[in-house]
PDB file of C-alpha atoms and ligand atoms in Angstrom:
ATOM      1  CA  MET A  74      42.902 -45.010  -8.693  1.00 92.00           C
ATOM      2  CA  VAL A  75      42.542 -48.449  -7.115  1.00 98.00           C
ATOM      3  CA  LYS A  76      41.609 -50.930  -9.819  1.00 98.00           C
ATOM      4  CA  THR A  77      39.636 -54.144  -9.483  1.00 98.00           C
ATOM      5  CA  TRP A  78      41.043 -57.181 -11.293  1.00 99.00           C
ATOM      6  CA  PHE A  79      39.243 -60.406 -12.215  1.00 99.00           C
ATOM      7  CA  VAL A  80      41.745 -63.183 -12.941  1.00 99.00           C
ATOM      8  CA  THR A  81      40.913 -66.686 -14.196  1.00 99.00           C
ATOM      9  CA  GLY A  82      43.103 -69.734 -13.579  1.00 98.00           C
ATOM     10  CA  ALA A  83      44.709 -68.017 -10.583  1.00 99.00           C
ATOM     11  CA  THR A  84      45.563 -71.112  -8.516  1.00 98.00           C
ATOM     12  CA  ARG A  85      49.136 -71.275  -9.847  1.00 98.00           C
ATOM     13  CA  GLY A  86      51.518 -70.168 -12.599  1.00 98.00           C
ATOM     14  CA  ILE A  87      51.148 -66.883 -14.446  1.00 98.00           C
ATOM     15  CA  GLY A  88      47.631 -66.247 -13.082  1.00 98.00           C
ATOM     16  CA  ALA A  89      48.777 -66.575  -9.460  1.00 98.00           C
ATOM     17  CA  GLU A  90      51.703 -64.205 -10.097  1.00 98.00           C
ATOM     18  CA  ILE A  91      49.369 -61.628 -11.662  1.00 99.00           C
ATOM     19  CA  VAL A  92      47.152 -61.780  -8.561  1.00 99.00           C
ATOM     20  CA  LYS A  93      50.186 -61.177  -6.322  1.00 98.00           C
ATOM     21  CA  ALA A  94      51.458 -58.304  -8.480  1.00 98.00           C
ATOM     22  CA  ALA A  95      48.061 -56.569  -8.594  1.00 99.00           C
ATOM     23  CA  LEU A  96      47.650 -56.898  -4.808  1.00 98.00           C
ATOM     24  CA  ALA A  97      51.186 -55.541  -4.310  1.00 98.00           C
ATOM     25  CA  ALA A  98      50.225 -52.546  -6.464  1.00 98.00           C
ATOM     26  CA  GLY A  99      47.391 -51.800  -4.024  1.00 98.00           C
ATOM     27  CA  ASP A 100      44.576 -53.025  -6.273  1.00 98.00           C
ATOM     28  CA  ASN A 101      41.597 -55.240  -5.470  1.00 98.00           C
ATOM     29  CA  VAL A 102      41.539 -58.733  -6.985  1.00 99.00           C
ATOM     30  CA  ALA A 103      38.922 -61.393  -7.590  1.00 99.00           C
ATOM     31  CA  ALA A 104      41.157 -64.469  -7.897  1.00 99.00           C
ATOM     32  CA  THR A 105      39.224 -67.301  -9.515  1.00 99.00           C
ATOM     33  CA  GLY A 106      40.149 -70.923 -10.032  1.00 98.00           C
ATOM     34  CA  ARG A 107      38.882 -74.481 -10.020  1.00 98.00           C
ATOM     35  CA  SER A 108      39.853 -75.000  -6.367  1.00 98.00           C
ATOM     36  CA  VAL A 109      38.975 -72.257  -3.907  1.00 98.00           C
ATOM     37  CA  ASP A 110      41.161 -74.001  -1.303  1.00 98.00           C
ATOM     38  CA  ALA A 111      44.149 -73.738  -3.640  1.00 98.00           C
ATOM     39  CA  LEU A 112      43.422 -70.024  -4.040  1.00 98.00           C
ATOM     40  CA  ARG A 113      43.210 -69.486  -0.276  1.00 98.00           C
ATOM     41  CA  ASN A 114      46.526 -71.318   0.166  1.00 98.00           C
ATOM     42  CA  ALA A 115      48.193 -69.297  -2.596  1.00 98.00           C
ATOM     43  CA  PHE A 116      47.514 -65.796  -1.228  1.00 98.00           C
ATOM     44  CA  PRO A 117      47.326 -64.246   2.235  1.00 97.00           C
ATOM     45  CA  ALA A 118      43.774 -63.240   3.170  1.00 98.00           C
ATOM     46  CA  SER A 119      43.051 -59.524   2.853  1.00 97.00           C
ATOM     47  CA  ASP A 120      40.140 -57.143   2.291  1.00 98.00           C
ATOM     48  CA  ALA A 121      41.492 -56.549  -1.214  1.00 98.00           C
ATOM     49  CA  LEU A 122      41.229 -60.242  -2.168  1.00 98.00           C
ATOM     50  CA  LEU A 123      38.168 -62.273  -3.096  1.00 98.00           C
ATOM     51  CA  CYS A 124      38.747 -65.979  -3.817  1.00 98.00           C
ATOM     52  CA  LEU A 125      36.073 -67.529  -6.002  1.00 98.00           C
ATOM     53  CA  ALA A 126      35.605 -71.063  -7.322  1.00 98.00           C
ATOM     54  CA  LEU A 127      35.381 -70.905 -11.098  1.00 98.00           C
ATOM     55  CA  ASP A 128      35.985 -73.501 -13.768  1.00 98.00           C
ATOM     56  CA  VAL A 129      35.766 -71.406 -16.947  1.00 98.00           C
ATOM     57  CA  THR A 130      34.004 -74.269 -18.747  1.00 98.00           C
ATOM     58  CA  ASP A 131      31.128 -74.018 -16.235  1.00 97.00           C
ATOM     59  CA  ARG A 132      29.025 -71.335 -17.927  1.00 95.00           C
ATOM     60  CA  ALA A 133      26.463 -71.149 -15.118  1.00 94.00           C
ATOM     61  CA  ARG A 134      29.161 -70.299 -12.529  1.00 97.00           C
ATOM     62  CA  ILE A 135      30.678 -67.463 -14.555  1.00 98.00           C
ATOM     63  CA  ALA A 136      27.799 -65.022 -14.082  1.00 98.00           C
ATOM     64  CA  ALA A 137      27.697 -65.783 -10.352  1.00 98.00           C
ATOM     65  CA  ALA A 138      31.451 -65.101  -9.996  1.00 98.00           C
ATOM     66  CA  VAL A 139      31.153 -61.794 -11.866  1.00 98.00           C
ATOM     67  CA  ASP A 140      28.089 -60.757  -9.807  1.00 98.00           C
ATOM     68  CA  THR A 141      29.859 -61.596  -6.532  1.00 98.00           C
ATOM     69  CA  THR A 142      32.852 -59.509  -7.604  1.00 98.00           C
ATOM     70  CA  LEU A 143      30.669 -56.540  -8.546  1.00 98.00           C
ATOM     71  CA  ALA A 144      28.765 -56.824  -5.239  1.00 98.00           C
ATOM     72  CA  ARG A 145      32.060 -56.792  -3.299  1.00 98.00           C
ATOM     73  CA  PHE A 146      34.130 -54.225  -5.226  1.00 98.00           C
ATOM     74  CA  GLY A 147      31.520 -52.360  -7.319  1.00 98.00           C
ATOM     75  CA  ARG A 148      33.338 -52.643 -10.646  1.00 98.00           C
ATOM     76  CA  ILE A 149      35.781 -54.685 -12.736  1.00 98.00           C
ATOM     77  CA  ASP A 150      38.535 -52.624 -14.360  1.00 98.00           C
ATOM     78  CA  VAL A 151      40.855 -55.379 -15.524  1.00 99.00           C
ATOM     79  CA  LEU A 152      39.936 -58.850 -16.759  1.00 99.00           C
ATOM     80  CA  VAL A 153      42.740 -61.377 -17.185  1.00 99.00           C
ATOM     81  CA  ASN A 154      41.641 -64.399 -19.215  1.00 99.00           C
ATOM     82  CA  ASN A 155      44.511 -66.615 -18.147  1.00 98.00           C
ATOM     83  CA  ALA A 156      42.991 -70.079 -17.545  1.00 99.00           C
ATOM     84  CA  GLY A 157      44.290 -72.517 -20.111  1.00 98.00           C
ATOM     85  CA  PHE A 158      46.261 -75.662 -20.773  1.00 98.00           C
ATOM     86  CA  GLY A 159      48.288 -77.192 -23.558  1.00 98.00           C
ATOM     87  CA  LEU A 160      47.222 -80.267 -25.475  1.00 97.00           C
ATOM     88  CA  LEU A 161      50.413 -81.687 -26.934  1.00 95.00           C
ATOM     89  CA  GLY A 162      50.439 -84.154 -29.747  1.00 95.00           C
ATOM     90  CA  LEU A 163      50.324 -84.358 -33.531  1.00 96.00           C
ATOM     91  CA  PHE A 164      46.877 -83.728 -34.987  1.00 97.00           C
ATOM     92  CA  GLU A 165      46.250 -87.317 -36.106  1.00 97.00           C
ATOM     93  CA  GLU A 166      47.109 -88.576 -32.621  1.00 97.00           C
ATOM     94  CA  THR A 167      44.213 -86.556 -31.180  1.00 97.00           C
ATOM     95  CA  ALA A 168      40.509 -87.423 -30.990  1.00 95.00           C
ATOM     96  CA  PRO A 169      37.581 -85.063 -31.631  1.00 94.00           C
ATOM     97  CA  GLY A 170      36.930 -84.908 -27.879  1.00 95.00           C
ATOM     98  CA  ASP A 171      40.488 -83.612 -27.352  1.00 96.00           C
ATOM     99  CA  ALA A 172      39.765 -80.671 -29.638  1.00 96.00           C
ATOM    100  CA  GLU A 173      36.487 -79.952 -27.848  1.00 97.00           C
ATOM    101  CA  HIS A 174      38.183 -80.064 -24.436  1.00 97.00           C
ATOM    102  CA  GLN A 175      41.024 -77.802 -25.609  1.00 98.00           C
ATOM    103  CA  PHE A 176      38.652 -75.216 -27.100  1.00 98.00           C
ATOM    104  CA  ALA A 177      36.165 -75.428 -24.178  1.00 98.00           C
ATOM    105  CA  THR A 178      38.820 -74.020 -21.843  1.00 98.00           C
ATOM    106  CA  ASN A 179      41.167 -71.912 -23.981  1.00 98.00           C
ATOM    107  CA  VAL A 180      38.539 -70.417 -26.319  1.00 99.00           C
ATOM    108  CA  PHE A 181      34.887 -70.837 -25.242  1.00 98.00           C
ATOM    109  CA  GLY A 182      35.702 -70.298 -21.565  1.00 98.00           C
ATOM    110  CA  LEU A 183      37.505 -67.076 -22.507  1.00 99.00           C
ATOM    111  CA  PHE A 184      34.549 -65.981 -24.668  1.00 98.00           C
ATOM    112  CA  ASP A 185      32.049 -66.676 -21.868  1.00 98.00           C
ATOM    113  CA  VAL A 186      33.997 -64.854 -19.150  1.00 99.00           C
ATOM    114  CA  THR A 187      34.500 -61.887 -21.482  1.00 99.00           C
ATOM    115  CA  ARG A 188      30.782 -61.828 -22.351  1.00 98.00           C
ATOM    116  CA  ALA A 189      29.910 -61.798 -18.629  1.00 98.00           C
ATOM    117  CA  VAL A 190      32.325 -58.974 -17.738  1.00 98.00           C
ATOM    118  CA  LEU A 191      31.788 -56.612 -20.685  1.00 98.00           C
ATOM    119  CA  PRO A 192      28.415 -55.121 -19.583  1.00 98.00           C
ATOM    120  CA  ALA A 193      30.007 -53.833 -16.343  1.00 98.00           C
ATOM    121  CA  MET A 194      32.960 -52.392 -18.287  1.00 98.00           C
ATOM    122  CA  ARG A 195      30.643 -50.735 -20.822  1.00 98.00           C
ATOM    123  CA  ALA A 196      28.609 -49.215 -17.975  1.00 98.00           C
ATOM    124  CA  GLU A 197      31.845 -47.698 -16.612  1.00 98.00           C
ATOM    125  CA  ARG A 198      32.945 -46.638 -20.112  1.00 98.00           C
ATOM    126  CA  GLY A 199      36.344 -48.193 -19.474  1.00 98.00           C
ATOM    127  CA  GLY A 200      38.300 -51.345 -18.765  1.00 98.00           C
ATOM    128  CA  HIS A 201      41.212 -53.467 -19.933  1.00 98.00           C
ATOM    129  CA  ILE A 202      41.024 -57.083 -21.049  1.00 99.00           C
ATOM    130  CA  PHE A 203      44.215 -59.158 -21.105  1.00 99.00           C
ATOM    131  CA  ASN A 204      43.922 -62.393 -23.037  1.00 99.00           C
ATOM    132  CA  LEU A 205      46.685 -64.948 -22.570  1.00 98.00           C
ATOM    133  CA  SER A 206      47.670 -66.044 -26.027  1.00 98.00           C
ATOM    134  CA  SER A 207      51.091 -67.560 -26.742  1.00 98.00           C
ATOM    135  CA  ILE A 208      53.805 -67.758 -29.354  1.00 98.00           C
ATOM    136  CA  ALA A 209      51.518 -70.649 -30.389  1.00 98.00           C
ATOM    137  CA  GLY A 210      49.003 -67.951 -31.334  1.00 98.00           C
ATOM    138  CA  ILE A 211      51.554 -66.406 -33.713  1.00 98.00           C
ATOM    139  CA  ARG A 212      53.026 -69.383 -35.506  1.00 97.00           C
ATOM    140  CA  GLY A 213      52.003 -72.973 -35.931  1.00 96.00           C
ATOM    141  CA  GLY A 214      54.517 -75.678 -35.205  1.00 89.00           C
ATOM    142  CA  PRO A 215      54.513 -79.469 -35.197  1.00 90.00           C
ATOM    143  CA  GLY A 216      53.280 -81.261 -32.113  1.00 93.00           C
ATOM    144  CA  ALA A 217      50.698 -78.889 -30.695  1.00 95.00           C
ATOM    145  CA  SER A 218      48.323 -78.266 -33.584  1.00 97.00           C
ATOM    146  CA  LEU A 219      45.154 -78.062 -31.467  1.00 98.00           C
ATOM    147  CA  TYR A 220      46.777 -75.840 -28.845  1.00 98.00           C
ATOM    148  CA  CYS A 221      48.072 -73.567 -31.640  1.00 98.00           C
ATOM    149  CA  ALA A 222      44.594 -73.515 -33.182  1.00 98.00           C
ATOM    150  CA  SER A 223      43.066 -72.473 -29.845  1.00 98.00           C
ATOM    151  CA  LYS A 224      45.552 -69.632 -29.360  1.00 98.00           C
ATOM    152  CA  HIS A 225      45.132 -68.466 -32.981  1.00 98.00           C
ATOM    153  CA  ALA A 226      41.395 -68.291 -32.213  1.00 98.00           C
ATOM    154  CA  VAL A 227      42.166 -66.134 -29.172  1.00 99.00           C
ATOM    155  CA  GLU A 228      44.274 -63.854 -31.404  1.00 99.00           C
ATOM    156  CA  GLY A 229      41.567 -63.321 -34.039  1.00 98.00           C
ATOM    157  CA  PHE A 230      38.871 -62.845 -31.432  1.00 99.00           C
ATOM    158  CA  SER A 231      40.871 -60.355 -29.370  1.00 99.00           C
ATOM    159  CA  GLU A 232      41.908 -58.205 -32.331  1.00 98.00           C
ATOM    160  CA  SER A 233      38.287 -58.074 -33.531  1.00 99.00           C
ATOM    161  CA  LEU A 234      36.940 -57.353 -30.053  1.00 99.00           C
ATOM    162  CA  SER A 235      39.443 -54.522 -29.593  1.00 98.00           C
ATOM    163  CA  HIS A 236      37.737 -52.630 -32.439  1.00 98.00           C
ATOM    164  CA  GLU A 237      34.230 -53.358 -31.135  1.00 98.00           C
ATOM    165  CA  VAL A 238      34.848 -52.140 -27.581  1.00 98.00           C
ATOM    166  CA  ALA A 239      37.222 -49.227 -28.261  1.00 98.00           C
ATOM    167  CA  PRO A 240      34.300 -46.745 -28.486  1.00 98.00           C
ATOM    168  CA  PHE A 241      33.555 -47.552 -24.826  1.00 98.00           C
ATOM    169  CA  GLY A 242      37.109 -46.884 -23.664  1.00 98.00           C
ATOM    170  CA  ILE A 243      37.814 -50.619 -23.242  1.00 98.00           C
ATOM    171  CA  ARG A 244      41.267 -51.806 -24.293  1.00 98.00           C
ATOM    172  CA  VAL A 245      42.311 -55.333 -25.250  1.00 99.00           C
ATOM    173  CA  THR A 246      45.849 -56.673 -24.968  1.00 99.00           C
ATOM    174  CA  LEU A 247      47.065 -60.076 -26.103  1.00 99.00           C
ATOM    175  CA  ILE A 248      49.900 -61.406 -23.955  1.00 98.00           C
ATOM    176  CA  GLU A 249      52.061 -63.710 -26.082  1.00 98.00           C
ATOM    177  CA  PRO A 250      54.473 -65.579 -23.800  1.00 98.00           C
ATOM    178  CA  GLY A 251      57.328 -67.717 -24.996  1.00 98.00           C
ATOM    179  CA  PHE A 252      58.331 -70.522 -22.623  1.00 98.00           C
ATOM    180  CA  PHE A 253      57.704 -69.536 -18.973  1.00 98.00           C
ATOM    181  CA  ARG A 254      58.657 -71.530 -15.883  1.00 98.00           C
ATOM    182  CA  THR A 255      55.263 -72.675 -14.613  1.00 98.00           C
ATOM    183  CA  ASP A 256      53.478 -76.039 -14.467  1.00 98.00           C
ATOM    184  CA  PHE A 257      52.414 -75.560 -18.100  1.00 98.00           C
ATOM    185  CA  LEU A 258      54.567 -78.484 -19.363  1.00 97.00           C
ATOM    186  CA  ASP A 259      54.128 -80.519 -16.177  1.00 96.00           C
ATOM    187  CA  PRO A 260      51.952 -83.651 -16.133  1.00 96.00           C
ATOM    188  CA  SER A 261      49.793 -81.808 -13.553  1.00 97.00           C
ATOM    189  CA  SER A 262      48.715 -79.399 -16.330  1.00 97.00           C
ATOM    190  CA  VAL A 263      49.590 -80.594 -19.813  1.00 96.00           C
ATOM    191  CA  LYS A 264      47.458 -83.136 -21.678  1.00 96.00           C
ATOM    192  CA  THR A 265      48.866 -85.433 -24.322  1.00 94.00           C
ATOM    193  CA  ALA A 266      47.183 -86.950 -27.335  1.00 93.00           C
ATOM    194  CA  ALA A 267      46.450 -90.607 -26.715  1.00 90.00           C
ATOM    195  CA  HIS A 268      45.905 -92.166 -30.138  1.00 94.00           C
ATOM    196  CA  PRO A 269      49.318 -93.227 -31.469  1.00 93.00           C
ATOM    197  CA  VAL A 270      49.777 -93.481 -35.239  1.00 96.00           C
ATOM    198  CA  ALA A 271      52.736 -95.633 -36.284  1.00 97.00           C
ATOM    199  CA  ASP A 272      53.788 -93.274 -39.080  1.00 97.00           C
ATOM    200  CA  TYR A 273      54.275 -90.477 -36.538  1.00 97.00           C
ATOM    201  CA  ALA A 274      55.993 -92.571 -33.851  1.00 96.00           C
ATOM    202  CA  GLU A 275      59.457 -91.067 -34.343  1.00 96.00           C
ATOM    203  CA  ALA A 276      58.264 -87.448 -34.660  1.00 95.00           C
ATOM    204  CA  SER A 277      55.949 -87.868 -31.683  1.00 95.00           C
ATOM    205  CA  ARG A 278      58.674 -89.288 -29.457  1.00 95.00           C
ATOM    206  CA  ALA A 279      61.051 -86.428 -30.313  1.00 95.00           C
ATOM    207  CA  ILE A 280      58.387 -83.797 -29.607  1.00 93.00           C
ATOM    208  CA  HIS A 281      57.344 -85.265 -26.261  1.00 93.00           C
ATOM    209  CA  GLU A 282      60.960 -85.710 -25.154  1.00 95.00           C
ATOM    210  CA  GLY A 283      61.649 -82.099 -26.124  1.00 94.00           C
ATOM    211  CA  TYR A 284      58.745 -80.761 -24.074  1.00 94.00           C
ATOM    212  CA  ALA A 285      59.552 -83.023 -21.111  1.00 95.00           C
ATOM    213  CA  ALA A 286      63.160 -81.787 -21.089  1.00 96.00           C
ATOM    214  CA  ARG A 287      61.910 -78.187 -20.956  1.00 95.00           C
ATOM    215  CA  ASN A 288      59.526 -78.795 -18.045  1.00 96.00           C
ATOM    216  CA  HIS A 289      60.455 -76.407 -15.198  1.00 96.00           C
ATOM    217  CA  GLN A 290      63.566 -75.330 -17.146  1.00 95.00           C
ATOM    218  CA  GLN A 291      61.903 -72.536 -19.139  1.00 95.00           C
ATOM    219  CA  ALA A 292      63.676 -69.172 -19.258  1.00 96.00           C
ATOM    220  CA  GLY A 293      60.632 -66.942 -18.717  1.00 98.00           C
ATOM    221  CA  ASP A 294      59.969 -65.646 -15.183  1.00 98.00           C
ATOM    222  CA  PRO A 295      56.200 -65.516 -14.482  1.00 98.00           C
ATOM    223  CA  ALA A 296      56.656 -62.971 -11.655  1.00 98.00           C
ATOM    224  CA  LYS A 297      58.355 -60.570 -14.102  1.00 98.00           C
ATOM    225  CA  LEU A 298      55.575 -61.094 -16.639  1.00 98.00           C
ATOM    226  CA  ALA A 299      53.030 -60.344 -13.897  1.00 99.00           C
ATOM    227  CA  ALA A 300      54.801 -57.080 -13.026  1.00 98.00           C
ATOM    228  CA  VAL A 301      54.762 -56.081 -16.704  1.00 98.00           C
ATOM    229  CA  THR A 302      51.040 -56.892 -16.901  1.00 99.00           C
ATOM    230  CA  VAL A 303      50.365 -54.485 -14.011  1.00 98.00           C
ATOM    231  CA  ARG A 304      52.471 -51.892 -15.797  1.00 98.00           C
ATOM    232  CA  LEU A 305      50.524 -52.378 -19.064  1.00 98.00           C
ATOM    233  CA  ALA A 306      47.229 -51.983 -17.153  1.00 98.00           C
ATOM    234  CA  ASN A 307      48.428 -48.510 -16.170  1.00 98.00           C
ATOM    235  CA  GLU A 308      49.673 -47.444 -19.621  1.00 98.00           C
ATOM    236  CA  PRO A 309      47.617 -44.817 -21.444  1.00 96.00           C
ATOM    237  CA  ASN A 310      48.353 -46.525 -24.788  1.00 96.00           C
ATOM    238  CA  PRO A 311      48.888 -50.245 -24.180  1.00 98.00           C
ATOM    239  CA  PRO A 312      49.749 -52.462 -27.154  1.00 98.00           C
ATOM    240  CA  LEU A 313      47.261 -54.833 -28.782  1.00 98.00           C
ATOM    241  CA  ARG A 314      49.978 -57.494 -28.743  1.00 98.00           C
ATOM    242  CA  PHE A 315      52.722 -57.909 -26.159  1.00 98.00           C
ATOM    243  CA  ALA A 316      55.436 -60.516 -26.875  1.00 98.00           C
ATOM    244  CA  ALA A 317      56.734 -61.812 -23.524  1.00 98.00           C
ATOM    245  CA  GLY A 318      60.317 -63.072 -23.445  1.00 98.00           C
ATOM    246  CA  SER A 319      63.234 -62.983 -25.869  1.00 98.00           C
ATOM    247  CA  ASP A 320      62.076 -66.256 -27.448  1.00 98.00           C
ATOM    248  CA  ALA A 321      58.694 -64.642 -28.168  1.00 98.00           C
ATOM    249  CA  VAL A 322      60.406 -61.615 -29.721  1.00 98.00           C
ATOM    250  CA  GLU A 323      62.330 -63.991 -32.035  1.00 98.00           C
ATOM    251  CA  VAL A 324      59.178 -65.883 -33.019  1.00 98.00           C
ATOM    252  CA  VAL A 325      57.232 -62.702 -33.835  1.00 98.00           C
ATOM    253  CA  THR A 326      60.183 -61.274 -35.784  1.00 98.00           C
ATOM    254  CA  ALA A 327      60.487 -64.484 -37.833  1.00 98.00           C
ATOM    255  CA  LYS A 328      56.718 -64.514 -38.462  1.00 98.00           C
ATOM    256  CA  ILE A 329      56.772 -60.952 -39.797  1.00 98.00           C
ATOM    257  CA  ALA A 330      59.700 -61.837 -42.082  1.00 98.00           C
ATOM    258  CA  ARG A 331      57.903 -64.964 -43.326  1.00 98.00           C
ATOM    259  CA  LEU A 332      54.687 -63.028 -44.056  1.00 98.00           C
ATOM    260  CA  GLN A 333      56.632 -60.274 -45.791  1.00 98.00           C
ATOM    261  CA  GLY A 334      58.673 -62.789 -47.811  1.00 98.00           C
ATOM    262  CA  ASP A 335      55.632 -64.735 -49.025  1.00 98.00           C
ATOM    263  CA  LEU A 336      53.798 -61.511 -49.832  1.00 98.00           C
ATOM    264  CA  ASP A 337      56.710 -60.067 -51.798  1.00 98.00           C
ATOM    265  CA  ALA A 338      57.420 -63.307 -53.683  1.00 98.00           C
ATOM    266  CA  TRP A 339      53.779 -63.727 -54.749  1.00 98.00           C
ATOM    267  CA  ARG A 340      52.627 -60.067 -54.924  1.00 98.00           C
ATOM    268  CA  ALA A 341      52.130 -60.031 -58.716  1.00 98.00           C
ATOM    269  CA  VAL A 342      50.085 -63.249 -58.620  1.00 98.00           C
ATOM    270  CA  SER A 343      48.110 -62.007 -55.605  1.00 98.00           C
ATOM    271  CA  VAL A 344      46.948 -58.844 -57.349  1.00 98.00           C
ATOM    272  CA  SER A 345      46.296 -60.757 -60.598  1.00 98.00           C
ATOM    273  CA  THR A 346      43.012 -62.069 -59.141  1.00 98.00           C
ATOM    274  CA  ASP A 347      41.412 -58.588 -59.038  1.00 97.00           C
ATOM    275  CA  GLY A 348      38.397 -58.319 -61.363  1.00 96.00           C
ATOM    276  CA  ALA A 349      38.325 -55.878 -64.290  1.00 92.00           C
ATOM    277  CA  PHE A 350      34.769 -54.812 -63.425  1.00 93.00           C
ATOM    278  CA  GLU A 351      33.312 -51.476 -64.468  1.00 88.00           C
ATOM    279  CA  ALA A 352      32.776 -49.109 -61.551  1.00 77.00           C
ATOM    280  CA  ALA A 353      29.014 -49.043 -60.740  1.00 70.00           C
TER     281      ALA A 353
HETATM  282  N1  LIG B 527      54.012 -71.159 -19.305  1.00 95.92           N
HETATM  283  C1  LIG B 527      54.152 -71.006 -20.608  1.00 95.92           C
HETATM  284  O1  LIG B 527      55.216 -71.322 -21.166  1.00 95.92           O
HETATM  285  C2  LIG B 527      53.050 -70.397 -21.420  1.00 95.92           C
HETATM  286  C3  LIG B 527      53.396 -69.972 -22.709  1.00 95.92           C
HETATM  287  C4  LIG B 527      52.404 -69.394 -23.510  1.00 95.92           C
HETATM  288  C5  LIG B 527      51.129 -69.239 -23.018  1.00 95.92           C
HETATM  289  N2  LIG B 527      50.825 -69.672 -21.756  1.00 95.92           N
HETATM  290  C6  LIG B 527      49.435 -69.498 -21.309  1.00 95.92           C
HETATM  291  O2  LIG B 527      49.418 -68.892 -20.035  1.00 95.92           O
HETATM  292  C7  LIG B 527      48.243 -69.294 -19.339  1.00 95.92           C
HETATM  293  C8  LIG B 527      48.618 -69.754 -17.941  1.00 95.92           C
HETATM  294  O3  LIG B 527      49.434 -70.901 -18.053  1.00 95.92           O
HETATM  295  P1  LIG B 527      50.591 -71.218 -16.983  1.00 95.92           P
HETATM  296  O4  LIG B 527      51.869 -71.190 -17.704  1.00 95.92           O
HETATM  297  O5  LIG B 527      50.444 -70.402 -15.781  1.00 95.92           O
HETATM  298  O6  LIG B 527      50.264 -72.773 -16.694  1.00 95.92           O
HETATM  299  P2  LIG B 527      49.921 -73.550 -15.326  1.00 95.92           P
HETATM  300  O7  LIG B 527      50.995 -73.317 -14.315  1.00 95.92           O
HETATM  301  O8  LIG B 527      49.640 -74.932 -15.779  1.00 95.92           O
HETATM  302  O9  LIG B 527      48.573 -72.857 -14.803  1.00 95.92           O
HETATM  303  C9  LIG B 527      47.397 -72.992 -15.530  1.00 95.92           C
HETATM  304  C10 LIG B 527      46.262 -72.412 -14.728  1.00 95.92           C
HETATM  305  O10 LIG B 527      45.062 -72.503 -15.511  1.00 95.92           O
HETATM  306  C11 LIG B 527      44.086 -73.124 -14.712  1.00 95.92           C
HETATM  307  N3  LIG B 527      43.044 -73.793 -15.482  1.00 95.92           N
HETATM  308  C12 LIG B 527      43.170 -74.757 -16.437  1.00 95.92           C
HETATM  309  N4  LIG B 527      41.962 -75.109 -16.903  1.00 95.92           N
HETATM  310  C13 LIG B 527      41.044 -74.371 -16.219  1.00 95.92           C
HETATM  311  C14 LIG B 527      39.639 -74.270 -16.234  1.00 95.92           C
HETATM  312  N5  LIG B 527      38.881 -75.049 -17.050  1.00 95.92           N
HETATM  313  N6  LIG B 527      39.034 -73.364 -15.426  1.00 95.92           N
HETATM  314  C15 LIG B 527      39.754 -72.582 -14.600  1.00 95.92           C
HETATM  315  N7  LIG B 527      41.103 -72.650 -14.513  1.00 95.92           N
HETATM  316  C16 LIG B 527      41.733 -73.529 -15.316  1.00 95.92           C
HETATM  317  C17 LIG B 527      44.844 -74.081 -13.812  1.00 95.92           C
HETATM  318  O11 LIG B 527      44.020 -74.449 -12.723  1.00 95.92           O
HETATM  319  P3  LIG B 527      44.270 -75.816 -11.853  1.00 95.92           P
HETATM  320  O12 LIG B 527      45.311 -75.450 -10.819  1.00 95.92           O
HETATM  321  O13 LIG B 527      42.933 -76.096 -11.273  1.00 95.92           O
HETATM  322  O14 LIG B 527      44.747 -76.868 -12.809  1.00 95.92           O
HETATM  323  C18 LIG B 527      46.020 -73.173 -13.444  1.00 95.92           C
HETATM  324  O15 LIG B 527      45.652 -72.267 -12.431  1.00 95.92           O
HETATM  325  C19 LIG B 527      47.566 -70.368 -20.193  1.00 95.92           C
HETATM  326  O16 LIG B 527      46.500 -69.774 -20.931  1.00 95.92           O
HETATM  327  C20 LIG B 527      48.683 -70.802 -21.135  1.00 95.92           C
HETATM  328  O17 LIG B 527      48.177 -71.293 -22.355  1.00 95.92           O
HETATM  329  C21 LIG B 527      51.750 -70.261 -20.952  1.00 95.92           C
END
């Protein structure tokens, strides 16, 4: 069956590769992004492709983009909530507006697009939502606290949503990439906290130098991740979480060990807080 995909943040990077992979698989795609010209330059025109201007923070435009897609293709089978950016910097170097900007795109934009697409999926009694999380959604680390917070929000939301929509045949998969070779760490995408705090100067410098050195040197291949995403969309039993890349596998493995270790070390104290109440 030919599927219809709706992809956010498709102008470049992982989103653009997912559009190409879905088209190559013979599916229809609504490729959405902040610049419709960039979308038209990224993909050859075809009847299977609809390029739509969509900034995911522009709530009013989301419904129009979904309606245009439904008018053209009749349904949306796969939603890829990919649009996002990284805000790098230690928490105290950030301002409240930085947090709002980070969450407006990575979290509230994802909520709003999902809310707009779900009625069509429920009507079809089926669909698959891919939410781009990150290894930053699995473990917190120094230097990207607000980005980590946004991806942890995506994790909690997606796991909860998966239970709510399962009765309608709608699946949810979190994609958790490690470091992939896109513009993610490039000045054209990444934002940096702009309120230096002297106490953090040394740590901040080391973190920013580390990210800058990784820019366009990442091991992950976005085209391979896109091909896997198309494969997962065709799996009868896709996972809730998919770790992308060997670095992501290491991070998830270490997180499980850390959770298990803390739980085991403190198990007796944990259960000691149970009440000795009489059964009603
Ligand atoms: N690459 C990695 O190492 C990595 C690792 C873990 C998770 N991820 C996640 O993967 C997703 C894609 O990132 P990427 O690696 O492909 O980075 P990228 O090359 O920087 O691409 C980001 C895409 O998101 C779009 N975007 C940003 N804000 C938007 C908004 N408000 N509305 C619509 N589109 C918006 C950008 O559009 P413009 O072209 O208009 O800027 C661009 O198309 C993100 O959610 C990111 O957090 C990436």
